[in-house]
Each structure stands twice: as C-alpha cells, then as structure tokens.
Amino acid sequence: MMQKITILGATGSIGQSTLSVIEQNSERYSVFALTANKSVKLLSEQCRQFKPKYAVVGSELLASDLRELLSLYDCSTEVLFGRQALCDVAGHSDVDTVMAAIVGAAGLLPTLSGVEAGKRILLANKEALVMGGRLFMDKVAEHGALLLPIDSEHNAIFQCLPSSCANLNESGVSKILLTGSGGPFRTRDVDTFDLVTPDEACAHPNWSMGRKISVDSATMMNKGLEFIEACWLFDAKCEDIEVVVHPQSVVHSMVQYRDGSVLAQMGNPDMRTPIAHCLAFPERINSGVKSLDFSSLSELSFESPDFERFPCLSLAMEASTMGEDFPIVLNAVNEIAVDLFIHKQLKFTQIAAVIGSVMESWDSSEPESIAAVIDADHRARIKANEAVKSIQS
Ligand code: NAD
Ligand code: MG
C-alpha cells in the first residue's frame, strides 16, 4: 500500500532530505501535503515535482503568491495558509505519516494534531517534545500514534535498543550514550567566543542543517535539548544518559548493557539515513547515503563534554531535573536569543546568559494542559526580551 505523507517544514533541511528519500522510493510513498513558512518559490517547485493535494504557507499574501506560481506550472495543488491549516493537513484522515520538521515551538500544535489523529509521526522537531514533555508522550499513548525519532542520535539509540523496550532497566540497559560532535567551537579559544559571528556558528564541521539548529550545535544547546528529548522518548532518568563528545559524527549514539556490551549505530552524517529508517520501519529502503568506508576512516575519538565552554548544555541538563515547565522556558528563551544572535543583535556568549537569567527568576508551576505549555512559552518569551534589554544596557 502506498503511504501518504504530510511534510511539515518541507522547504527546510530535513524537509528536503525527506523528499529526496521519497523520490527514490516513489513506488512506496506519495506526498499528501507540503508546508513552508515563507519559502514560496522552493515550495512551488516541490509542488510541481511531487504534486501534493495540499500546500500550506504562513500567510494569505504568500498563499496568493504560491497560487500564482503554481498556475504557471498547471499544478492543481490546493493552497492553504495559517496554523489551523497546518494542523488540518497533519491530522487529515487520508494521511498515514507526518514528518514533523518545522523548526522550534511553531511545530508543537501541528505535530500534536498528527499525534491526536494516531499517525506515524517522524519527529525531527525536537523542540515540540521538549516543550510538550509528559503531556506530549501521554497523547502519543492515548491516541496510539507511532512516534519514531528522526534526530540522528535518538534514531541511533532506538536502533540499538531491543525492539520491545518498555523499560530500560528490565531490558538490561545500563546507560544511553548520547554522542555529539562538539560543534564548530570545540577547540576554539574561549576568550574569543564574544566575537563569534552567525556564519562561523552555522559552519558545522560535519552536518549541513538549518541555521537555528546549527547555532544550537555551536552552543551545544542542541545536545541539551536532545538530552531532554531522550529522557521522554526512552522513558529515561537523567542519570541513565551520558553525553559523549565524538568529533567525527560517525557513531550516532550508543546503548550500553549490563553485561558490558555496547551497541553503536554508525553511518555517514546524512539525515537521509534516519529518515529512510523511520519511513520504512521496520523494513529497510534505499536512502541514497553512501556506506561508510572503513578503510578511509582515520580515527574515531571520544571525550567528555566541557561544561564550562558550553554553559547551554549545563542549563539544559539542569532544566531537565527541575519543574516540568523549565524545559519550556529553556527552549523559548533559547529561540529568542538564537534569533537575536543570528540577526547580530546579541553576542554568542549572551545566549547562555539570557537563558540563565530567565531560568533563575522563573516562578515554576507544572503545566497541566497544552494550553498551559503555550502560555508558559509566551511568558518566557516576554521575560527573555526583558532579560535581553537588561543584559544589553
Ligand atoms: P530549517 O530551518 O532548515 O527548516 C525549517 C522548516 O520549518 C522550513 O520549511 C520552514 O519554512 C518551516 N518553518 C519555520 N518557521 C515556521 C513557522 N513559524 N511556521 C511554520 N513553518 C515554519 O530547519 P531544519 O534544519 O530542517 O530543522 C527542522 C527541525 O528538525 C528542527 O526542530 C531541528 O532541530 C530538527 N533537526 C534537524 C536536523 C538537521 O540535520 N537539519 C537534525 C536533527 C533534528
Ligand atoms: Mg541530533
């Protein structure tokens, strides 16, 4: 049976890699809907090639731009806009699989719409799970959705765990080893961190990704968000997970067992591998990724993370042990700070400072609904803007 797929965030790095895997397996997958925030030109080309039933963009104006472009191609895709439309194409009864690849908190509600409709959810949008936390996982269970991790580390861990792993301890797991490259500044002189430019931060040594996650990799906030993501995905406690720096990004993470065995998943750093894995799970399909060439691999090295160099990693790990609203705050303030940094309105080192200052003054209360999650996110963004002003003055 042909699987029908909605790609939330089709024009992004993960979205484009997903379309590349679909293109190579067109006998198995068809595109039901593609969404983008602003990249109308690219979205129009994707619609022309993949002929989805629907395309969704961020505003009415962009929708009319897209319609005009599609009319040139004689493409019959119906164009919608706005948040409700994102939720509608994710939860539509004709859809089997939702690729959740919007960046940031904007992806939460559309992803949950897919969850609530019991879809196969391919989760790249880690921020949605970091924010939604327990409520997100409860909805997955309640609606019988199949949640599969696209994030390369979590996909690796998932592949290294036993197929029916309800409980880490009962499965003999002694530790999850979450690897990370350490980003572009693993060895840069810390005294020059104030001078880091957005382009330097986005020049990841191994992975080509969107700008927000690239900056998160440079601060290692990405590993921090992934730490929280792993706690929820694998029902792990903080002490079950160890962050290991592995600069070559060949091992994508590992699972250590009680008997001393360590299972690792390896491959070239290309997101088409986890995407293909989750699309076809439990089968295997071609992804277009070259196999590792062991004769040319010179070195695989591992080291402990430097928490002083990367305060964002510590902040995230702390947030995961505090009240359940702290990850929401961490994520929201990080989104604001990273955006300001990308627009050269905040220094690289001030990202952690802003997050730390909002977390310190945060009055915690457990969110009991998704509405409360969104409310905490809004309040944290207001506090973030205040903290930015005070740090800058
Ligand atoms: P990207 O910036 O390249 O793409 C983001 C996509 O989301 C685009 O299609 C954009 O149009 C859409 N979008 C942005 N803001 C939106 C909004 N407000 N409303 C609706 N749509 C919006 O990002 P990416 O690198 O593809 O990352 C996407 C997600 O996947 C992130 O959560 C990231 O952490 C995660 N992820 C990415 C990679 C990677 O290799 N790129 C790896 C692991 C996880
Ligand atoms: Mg990752």
GROMACS .gro file of C-alpha atoms and ligand atoms in nm:
model
  438
    1MET     CA    1   0.000   0.000   0.000
    2MET     CA    2   0.117   0.348  -0.088
    3GLN     CA    3   0.190   0.554   0.227
    4LYS     CA    4   0.057   0.910   0.212
    5ILE     CA    5   0.280   1.165   0.374
    6THR     CA    6   0.247   1.518   0.507
    7ILE     CA    7   0.575   1.703   0.542
    8LEU     CA    8   0.557   1.989   0.790
    9GLY     CA    9   0.854   2.215   0.707
   10ALA     CA   10   0.910   2.073   0.358
   11THR     CA   11   1.142   2.352   0.244
   12GLY     CA   12   1.388   2.310   0.531
   13SER     CA   13   1.693   2.090   0.553
   14ILE     CA   14   1.503   1.788   0.690
   15GLY     CA   15   1.206   1.851   0.460
   16GLN     CA   16   1.427   1.848   0.151
   17SER     CA   17   1.610   1.534   0.266
   18THR     CA   18   1.273   1.366   0.321
   19LEU     CA   19   1.164   1.449  -0.033
   20SER     CA   20   1.493   1.308  -0.161
   21VAL     CA   21   1.422   0.973   0.009
   22ILE     CA   22   1.062   0.974  -0.115
   23GLU     CA   23   1.180   1.044  -0.469
   24GLN     CA   24   1.400   0.735  -0.456
   25ASN     CA   25   1.111   0.521  -0.328
   26SER     CA   26   0.821   0.661  -0.527
   27GLU     CA   27   0.654   0.319  -0.553
   28ARG     CA   28   0.602   0.323  -0.173
   29TYR     CA   29   0.535   0.685  -0.083
   30SER     CA   30   0.321   0.967  -0.213
   31VAL     CA   31   0.308   1.324  -0.087
   32PHE     CA   32  -0.025   1.437   0.055
   33ALA     CA   33   0.074   1.784   0.179
   34LEU     CA   34   0.380   2.007   0.188
   35THR     CA   35   0.415   2.308   0.416
   36ALA     CA   36   0.652   2.602   0.442
   37ASN     CA   37   0.653   2.928   0.632
   38LYS     CA   38   0.783   3.172   0.369
   39SER     CA   39   0.986   2.990   0.101
   40VAL     CA   40   0.716   3.008  -0.163
   41LYS     CA   41   0.946   2.967  -0.464
   42LEU     CA   42   1.101   2.645  -0.340
   43LEU     CA   43   0.763   2.515  -0.224
   44SER     CA   44   0.619   2.579  -0.570
   45GLU     CA   45   0.897   2.372  -0.728
   46GLN     CA   46   0.837   2.092  -0.477
   47CYS     CA   47   0.464   2.100  -0.558
   48ARG     CA   48   0.539   2.084  -0.926
   49GLN     CA   49   0.750   1.773  -0.877
   50PHE     CA   50   0.556   1.585  -0.605
   51LYS     CA   51   0.200   1.702  -0.683
   52PRO     CA   52   0.063   1.709  -0.327
   53LYS     CA   53  -0.309   1.753  -0.270
   54TYR     CA   54  -0.238   2.050  -0.040
   55ALA     CA   55   0.033   2.308   0.020
   56VAL     CA   56   0.032   2.532   0.327
   57VAL     CA   57   0.215   2.862   0.379
   58GLY     CA   58   0.234   3.117   0.658
   59SER     CA   59   0.005   3.394   0.535
   60GLU     CA   60  -0.274   3.485   0.294
   61LEU     CA   61  -0.037   3.700   0.091
   62LEU     CA   62   0.212   3.416   0.049
   63ALA     CA   63  -0.075   3.183  -0.041
   64SER     CA   64  -0.171   3.406  -0.331
   65ASP     CA   65   0.194   3.425  -0.442
   66LEU     CA   66   0.211   3.045  -0.437
   67ARG     CA   67  -0.116   3.009  -0.630
   68GLU     CA   68   0.021   3.238  -0.897
   69LEU     CA   69   0.341   3.035  -0.931
   70LEU     CA   70   0.150   2.706  -0.940
   71SER     CA   71  -0.079   2.833  -1.215
   72LEU     CA   72   0.231   2.874  -1.436
   73TYR     CA   73   0.303   2.505  -1.385
   74ASP     CA   74  -0.056   2.397  -1.435
   75CYS     CA   75  -0.035   2.234  -1.092
   76SER     CA   76  -0.366   2.152  -0.919
   77THR     CA   77  -0.237   2.158  -0.560
   78GLU     CA   78  -0.480   2.340  -0.332
   79VAL     CA   79  -0.311   2.621  -0.137
   80LEU     CA   80  -0.400   2.691   0.227
   81PHE     CA   81  -0.244   2.915   0.489
   82GLY     CA   82  -0.207   2.958   0.864
   83ARG     CA   83  -0.172   2.747   1.174
   84GLN     CA   84  -0.510   2.572   1.155
   85ALA     CA   85  -0.429   2.458   0.801
   86LEU     CA   86  -0.100   2.308   0.927
   87CYS     CA   87  -0.296   2.115   1.189
   88ASP     CA   88  -0.555   2.007   0.930
   89VAL     CA   89  -0.304   1.859   0.686
   90ALA     CA   90  -0.122   1.680   0.970
   91GLY     CA   91  -0.438   1.526   1.113
   92HIS     CA   92  -0.622   1.460   0.782
   93SER     CA   93  -0.787   1.117   0.762
   94ASP     CA   94  -0.612   1.038   0.430
   95VAL     CA   95  -0.263   1.078   0.583
   96ASP     CA   96  -0.058   0.783   0.712
   97THR     CA   97   0.266   0.954   0.810
   98VAL     CA   98   0.360   1.301   0.928
   99MET     CA   99   0.716   1.426   0.902
  100ALA     CA  100   0.737   1.687   1.181
  101ALA     CA  101   1.018   1.909   1.053
  102ILE     CA  102   0.910   2.261   1.140
  103VAL     CA  103   1.178   2.430   1.347
  104GLY     CA  104   1.100   2.543   1.702
  105ALA     CA  105   0.786   2.589   1.908
  106ALA     CA  106   0.584   2.668   1.593
  107GLY     CA  107   0.581   2.294   1.526
  108LEU     CA  108   0.411   2.192   1.851
  109LEU     CA  109   0.043   2.220   1.757
  110PRO     CA  110   0.070   2.078   1.404
  111THR     CA  111   0.275   1.785   1.535
  112LEU     CA  112   0.022   1.722   1.811
  113SER     CA  113  -0.255   1.729   1.554
  114GLY     CA  114  -0.086   1.435   1.382
  115VAL     CA  115  -0.040   1.263   1.719
  116GLU     CA  116  -0.406   1.309   1.810
  117ALA     CA  117  -0.508   1.156   1.478
  118GLY     CA  118  -0.296   0.849   1.563
  119LYS     CA  119  -0.050   0.887   1.275
  120ARG     CA  120   0.301   0.754   1.229
  121ILE     CA  121   0.496   1.060   1.347
  122LEU     CA  122   0.851   1.109   1.225
  123LEU     CA  123   0.981   1.351   1.485
  124ALA     CA  124   1.259   1.587   1.380
  125ASN     CA  125   1.107   1.888   1.559
  126LYS     CA  126   1.269   1.813   1.897
  127GLU     CA  127   1.150   2.146   2.041
  128ALA     CA  128   0.790   2.017   2.028
  129LEU     CA  129   0.874   1.723   2.253
  130VAL     CA  130   1.098   1.930   2.481
  131MET     CA  131   0.807   2.169   2.537
  132GLY     CA  132   0.524   1.919   2.544
  133GLY     CA  133   0.712   1.667   2.761
  134ARG     CA  134   0.486   1.436   2.959
  135LEU     CA  135   0.169   1.577   2.800
  136PHE     CA  136   0.308   1.504   2.453
  137MET     CA  137   0.401   1.145   2.543
  138ASP     CA  138   0.063   1.089   2.712
  139LYS     CA  139  -0.111   1.194   2.392
  140VAL     CA  140   0.104   0.956   2.187
  141ALA     CA  141  -0.007   0.669   2.411
  142GLU     CA  142  -0.369   0.780   2.432
  143HIS     CA  143  -0.415   0.810   2.055
  144GLY     CA  144  -0.200   0.512   1.956
  145ALA     CA  145   0.036   0.721   1.744
  146LEU     CA  146   0.367   0.564   1.641
  147LEU     CA  147   0.642   0.807   1.740
  148LEU     CA  148   0.969   0.745   1.555
  149PRO     CA  149   1.282   0.955   1.620
  150ILE     CA  150   1.446   1.129   1.324
  151ASP     CA  151   1.711   1.308   1.529
  152SER     CA  152   2.019   1.104   1.433
  153GLU     CA  153   2.120   1.031   1.793
  154HIS     CA  154   1.775   0.921   1.902
  155ASN     CA  155   1.731   0.721   1.587
  156ALA     CA  156   2.063   0.550   1.666
  157ILE     CA  157   1.956   0.477   2.025
  158PHE     CA  158   1.622   0.346   1.901
  159GLN     CA  159   1.805   0.112   1.662
  160CYS     CA  160   2.037  -0.011   1.941
  161LEU     CA  161   1.758  -0.082   2.192
  162PRO     CA  162   1.571  -0.415   2.189
  163SER     CA  163   1.265  -0.397   1.964
  164SER     CA  164   1.020  -0.421   2.252
  165CYS     CA  165   1.187  -0.200   2.510
  166ALA     CA  166   0.920  -0.090   2.755
  167ASN     CA  167   1.167  -0.041   3.038
  168LEU     CA  168   1.540   0.031   3.013
  169ASN     CA  169   1.630  -0.147   3.334
  170GLU     CA  170   1.429  -0.460   3.255
  171SER     CA  171   1.592  -0.468   2.911
  172GLY     CA  172   1.935  -0.478   3.074
  173VAL     CA  173   2.032  -0.129   2.962
  174SER     CA  174   2.283   0.034   3.196
  175LYS     CA  175   2.337   0.358   3.006
  176ILE     CA  176   2.241   0.554   2.698
  177LEU     CA  177   2.548   0.719   2.547
  178LEU     CA  178   2.429   1.031   2.364
  179THR     CA  179   2.703   1.143   2.129
  180GLY     CA  180   2.763   1.491   1.991
  181SER     CA  181   3.034   1.636   1.772
  182GLY     CA  182   3.101   1.934   1.996
  183GLY     CA  183   3.020   2.163   1.703
  184PRO     CA  184   3.250   2.415   1.535
  185PHE     CA  185   3.392   2.562   1.859
  186ARG     CA  186   3.508   2.251   2.042
  187THR     CA  187   3.868   2.370   2.031
  188ARG     CA  188   3.832   2.746   1.964
  189ASP     CA  189   3.986   2.978   2.224
  190VAL     CA  190   3.702   3.052   2.470
  191ASP     CA  191   3.828   3.409   2.511
  192THR     CA  192   3.721   3.476   2.151
  193PHE     CA  193   3.363   3.345   2.195
  194ASP     CA  194   3.237   3.705   2.227
  195LEU     CA  195   3.348   3.763   1.868
  196VAL     CA  196   3.176   3.459   1.713
  197THR     CA  197   2.972   3.556   1.405
  198PRO     CA  198   2.650   3.386   1.293
  199ASP     CA  199   2.822   3.247   0.984
  200GLU     CA  200   3.101   3.095   1.195
  201ALA     CA  201   2.844   2.941   1.428
  202CYS     CA  202   2.649   2.796   1.135
  203ALA     CA  203   2.954   2.635   0.975
  204HIS     CA  204   2.914   2.292   1.131
  205PRO     CA  205   3.212   2.064   1.064
  206ASN     CA  206   3.006   1.751   0.978
  207TRP     CA  207   2.637   1.829   0.926
  208SER     CA  208   2.454   2.065   0.692
  209MET     CA  209   2.143   2.193   0.874
  210GLY     CA  210   1.908   2.489   0.921
  211ARG     CA  211   2.050   2.798   1.091
  212LYS     CA  212   1.873   2.763   1.426
  213ILE     CA  213   1.988   2.407   1.493
  214SER     CA  214   2.335   2.498   1.365
  215VAL     CA  215   2.367   2.772   1.627
  216ASP     CA  216   2.228   2.528   1.886
  217SER     CA  217   2.505   2.286   1.787
  218ALA     CA  218   2.766   2.559   1.830
  219THR     CA  219   2.644   2.637   2.186
  220MET     CA  220   2.574   2.265   2.246
  221MET     CA  221   2.219   2.362   2.341
  222ASN     CA  222   2.127   2.113   2.071
  223LYS     CA  223   2.278   1.835   2.283
  224GLY     CA  224   2.096   1.974   2.584
  225LEU     CA  225   1.761   1.969   2.400
  226GLU     CA  226   1.846   1.617   2.283
  227PHE     CA  227   1.919   1.513   2.640
  228ILE     CA  228   1.565   1.617   2.738
  229GLU     CA  229   1.425   1.461   2.419
  230ALA     CA  230   1.595   1.129   2.503
  231CYS     CA  231   1.451   1.130   2.857
  232TRP     CA  232   1.099   1.145   2.713
  233LEU     CA  233   1.145   0.917   2.413
  234PHE     CA  234   1.308   0.634   2.607
  235ASP     CA  235   1.149   0.692   2.946
  236ALA     CA  236   1.498   0.751   3.085
  237LYS     CA  237   1.609   0.929   3.400
  238CYS     CA  238   1.884   1.191   3.379
  239GLU     CA  239   2.133   0.950   3.533
  240ASP     CA  240   2.058   0.693   3.260
  241ILE     CA  241   2.205   0.922   2.994
  242GLU     CA  242   2.565   1.031   2.943
  243VAL     CA  243   2.673   1.288   2.687
  244VAL     CA  244   2.988   1.182   2.500
  245VAL     CA  245   3.170   1.413   2.260
  246HIS     CA  246   3.266   1.237   1.937
  247PRO     CA  247   3.403   1.492   1.687
  248GLN     CA  248   3.379   1.275   1.373
  249SER     CA  249   2.999   1.216   1.388
  250VAL     CA  250   3.036   0.860   1.262
  251VAL     CA  251   2.893   0.691   1.572
  252HIS     CA  252   2.548   0.848   1.610
  253SER     CA  253   2.493   0.722   1.966
  254MET     CA  254   2.527   0.404   2.169
  255VAL     CA  255   2.348   0.186   2.422
  256GLN     CA  256   2.546   0.015   2.694
  257TYR     CA  257   2.411  -0.303   2.852
  258ARG     CA  258   2.453  -0.453   3.197
  259ASP     CA  259   2.677  -0.732   3.065
  260GLY     CA  260   2.934  -0.487   2.928
  261SER     CA  261   2.812  -0.488   2.567
  262VAL     CA  262   2.793  -0.153   2.393
  263LEU     CA  263   2.588  -0.128   2.072
  264ALA     CA  264   2.657   0.163   1.841
  265GLN     CA  265   2.481   0.278   1.527
  266MET     CA  266   2.720   0.422   1.269
  267GLY     CA  267   2.696   0.581   0.930
  268ASN     CA  268   2.791   0.881   0.726
  269PRO     CA  269   2.646   1.201   0.871
  270ASP     CA  270   2.346   1.236   0.640
  271MET     CA  271   1.991   1.273   0.772
  272ARG     CA  272   1.852   1.066   0.486
  273THR     CA  273   1.958   0.755   0.682
  274PRO     CA  274   1.734   0.812   0.987
  275ILE     CA  275   1.460   0.950   0.760
  276ALA     CA  276   1.462   0.634   0.546
  277HIS     CA  277   1.474   0.420   0.860
  278CYS     CA  278   1.164   0.584   1.007
  279LEU     CA  279   0.973   0.598   0.679
  280ALA     CA  280   1.012   0.225   0.619
  281PHE     CA  281   1.034   0.096   0.979
  282PRO     CA  282   1.053  -0.196   1.041
  283GLU     CA  283   1.163  -0.253   0.683
  284ARG     CA  284   1.469  -0.101   0.517
  285ILE     CA  285   1.481   0.107   0.198
  286ASN     CA  286   1.744   0.289  -0.003
  287SER     CA  287   1.827   0.637   0.122
  288GLY     CA  288   2.092   0.743  -0.127
  289VAL     CA  289   2.352   0.764   0.153
  290LYS     CA  290   2.689   0.605   0.078
  291SER     CA  291   2.803   0.329   0.313
  292LEU     CA  292   3.088   0.404   0.549
  293ASP     CA  293   3.428   0.334   0.402
  294PHE     CA  294   3.619   0.188   0.697
  295SER     CA  295   3.950   0.187   0.512
  296SER     CA  296   3.937   0.565   0.487
  297LEU     CA  297   3.816   0.634   0.841
  298SER     CA  298   4.129   0.759   1.008
  299GLU     CA  299   4.015   0.799   1.366
  300LEU     CA  300   3.714   0.767   1.595
  301SER     CA  301   3.771   0.962   1.915
  302PHE     CA  302   3.563   1.024   2.226
  303GLU     CA  303   3.589   1.272   2.512
  304SER     CA  304   3.382   1.422   2.794
  305PRO     CA  305   3.191   1.743   2.730
  306ASP     CA  306   3.343   2.067   2.859
  307PHE     CA  307   3.057   2.220   3.059
  308GLU     CA  308   3.242   2.548   3.118
  309ARG     CA  309   3.294   2.601   2.749
  310PHE     CA  310   2.930   2.510   2.679
  311PRO     CA  311   2.711   2.654   2.958
  312CYS     CA  312   2.396   2.594   2.749
  313LEU     CA  313   2.448   2.219   2.784
  314SER     CA  314   2.456   2.252   3.165
  315LEU     CA  315   2.148   2.476   3.163
  316ALA     CA  316   1.951   2.219   2.964
  317MET     CA  317   2.060   1.930   3.182
  318GLU     CA  318   1.962   2.132   3.489
  319ALA     CA  319   1.627   2.221   3.334
  320SER     CA  320   1.553   1.852   3.285
  321THR     CA  321   1.575   1.793   3.660
  322MET     CA  322   1.372   2.099   3.762
  323GLY     CA  323   0.996   2.160   3.730
  324GLU     CA  324   0.834   2.040   3.409
  325ASP     CA  325   0.797   2.397   3.287
  326PHE     CA  326   1.173   2.461   3.289
  327PRO     CA  327   1.236   2.288   2.956
  328ILE     CA  328   0.961   2.509   2.806
  329VAL     CA  329   1.136   2.818   2.943
  330LEU     CA  330   1.479   2.697   2.832
  331ASN     CA  331   1.351   2.633   2.480
  332ALA     CA  332   1.154   2.956   2.444
  333VAL     CA  333   1.434   3.181   2.572
  334ASN     CA  334   1.685   2.995   2.357
  335GLU     CA  335   1.472   3.053   2.047
  336ILE     CA  336   1.457   3.427   2.118
  337ALA     CA  337   1.829   3.453   2.199
  338VAL     CA  338   1.940   3.248   1.897
  339ASP     CA  339   1.723   3.455   1.665
  340LEU     CA  340   1.875   3.777   1.802
  341PHE     CA  341   2.224   3.629   1.765
  342ILE     CA  342   2.153   3.528   1.403
  343HIS     CA  343   2.042   3.887   1.341
  344LYS     CA  344   2.357   4.022   1.508
  345GLN     CA  345   2.168   4.178   1.797
  346LEU     CA  346   2.315   3.956   2.068
  347LYS     CA  347   2.663   3.817   2.127
  348PHE     CA  348   2.723   3.443   2.113
  349THR     CA  349   2.812   3.433   2.484
  350GLN     CA  350   2.497   3.625   2.573
  351ILE     CA  351   2.274   3.338   2.458
  352ALA     CA  352   2.355   3.136   2.772
  353ALA     CA  353   2.347   3.449   2.988
  354VAL     CA  354   1.991   3.536   2.882
  355ILE     CA  355   1.867   3.179   2.933
  356GLY     CA  356   2.035   3.153   3.274
  357SER     CA  357   1.890   3.481   3.390
  358VAL     CA  358   1.530   3.393   3.293
  359MET     CA  359   1.558   3.045   3.446
  360GLU     CA  360   1.689   3.193   3.771
  361SER     CA  361   1.392   3.424   3.816
  362TRP     CA  362   1.127   3.184   3.682
  363ASP     CA  363   0.832   3.116   3.908
  364SER     CA  364   0.767   2.749   3.835
  365SER     CA  365   0.430   2.578   3.803
  366GLU     CA  366   0.360   2.240   3.641
  367PRO     CA  367   0.175   2.275   3.310
  368GLU     CA  368  -0.137   2.062   3.315
  369SER     CA  369  -0.252   2.116   2.958
  370ILE     CA  370  -0.108   2.206   2.620
  371ALA     CA  371  -0.270   2.549   2.662
  372ALA     CA  372  -0.062   2.591   2.979
  373VAL     CA  373   0.251   2.487   2.787
  374ILE     CA  374   0.184   2.753   2.527
  375ASP     CA  375   0.113   3.009   2.796
  376ALA     CA  376   0.444   2.931   2.971
  377ASP     CA  377   0.619   2.960   2.633
  378HIS     CA  378   0.465   3.307   2.579
  379ARG     CA  379   0.552   3.428   2.927
  380ALA     CA  380   0.910   3.302   2.893
  381ARG     CA  381   0.947   3.492   2.563
  382ILE     CA  382   0.837   3.815   2.731
  383LYS     CA  383   1.088   3.756   3.013
  384ALA     CA  384   1.356   3.676   2.755
  385ASN     CA  385   1.307   4.011   2.584
  386GLU     CA  386   1.329   4.187   2.921
  387ALA     CA  387   1.646   3.996   3.008
  388VAL     CA  388   1.799   4.087   2.671
  389LYS     CA  389   1.733   4.456   2.738
  390SER     CA  390   1.888   4.439   3.080
  391ILE     CA  391   2.197   4.246   2.956
  392GLN     CA  392   2.245   4.495   2.675
  393SER     CA  393   2.214   4.805   2.893
  394NAD     P1  394   1.517   2.462   0.860
  394NAD     O1  395   1.528   2.598   0.917
  394NAD     O2  396   1.608   2.422   0.750
  394NAD     O3  397   1.365   2.437   0.811
  394NAD     C1  398   1.256   2.470   0.890
  394NAD     C2  399   1.125   2.446   0.817
  394NAD     O4  400   1.019   2.490   0.902
  394NAD     C3  401   1.111   2.525   0.687
  394NAD     O5  402   1.036   2.451   0.594
  394NAD     C4  403   1.031   2.649   0.728
  394NAD     O6  404   0.955   2.705   0.622
  394NAD     C5  405   0.942   2.591   0.837
  394NAD     N1  406   0.905   2.691   0.936
  394NAD     C6  407   0.989   2.776   1.002
  394NAD     N2  408   0.920   2.853   1.087
  394NAD     C7  409   0.790   2.819   1.075
  394NAD     C8  410   0.668   2.867   1.134
  394NAD     N3  411   0.668   2.965   1.225
  394NAD     N4  412   0.553   2.807   1.096
  394NAD     C9  413   0.552   2.708   1.005
  394NAD     N5  414   0.662   2.660   0.944
  394NAD    C10  415   0.780   2.715   0.980
  394NAD     O7  416   1.530   2.361   0.985
  394NAD     P2  417   1.587   2.211   0.984
  394NAD     O8  418   1.734   2.214   0.999
  394NAD     O9  419   1.527   2.133   0.873
  394NAD    O10  420   1.528   2.158   1.122
  394NAD    C11  421   1.392   2.128   1.138
  394NAD    C12  422   1.372   2.057   1.272
  394NAD    O11  423   1.443   1.933   1.268
  394NAD    C13  424   1.430   2.135   1.391
  394NAD    O12  425   1.347   2.114   1.501
  394NAD    C14  426   1.565   2.069   1.414
  394NAD    O13  427   1.606   2.075   1.549
  394NAD    C15  428   1.535   1.925   1.374
  394NAD     N6  429   1.652   1.850   1.330
  394NAD    C16  430   1.721   1.890   1.221
  394NAD    C17  431   1.834   1.821   1.179
  394NAD    C18  432   1.909   1.861   1.055
  394NAD    O14  433   2.003   1.793   1.015
  394NAD     N7  434   1.873   1.969   0.988
  394NAD    C19  435   1.877   1.709   1.252
  394NAD    C20  436   1.804   1.671   1.363
  394NAD    C21  437   1.692   1.741   1.403
  395MG      MG  438   2.077   1.539   1.658
   0.00000   0.00000   0.00000
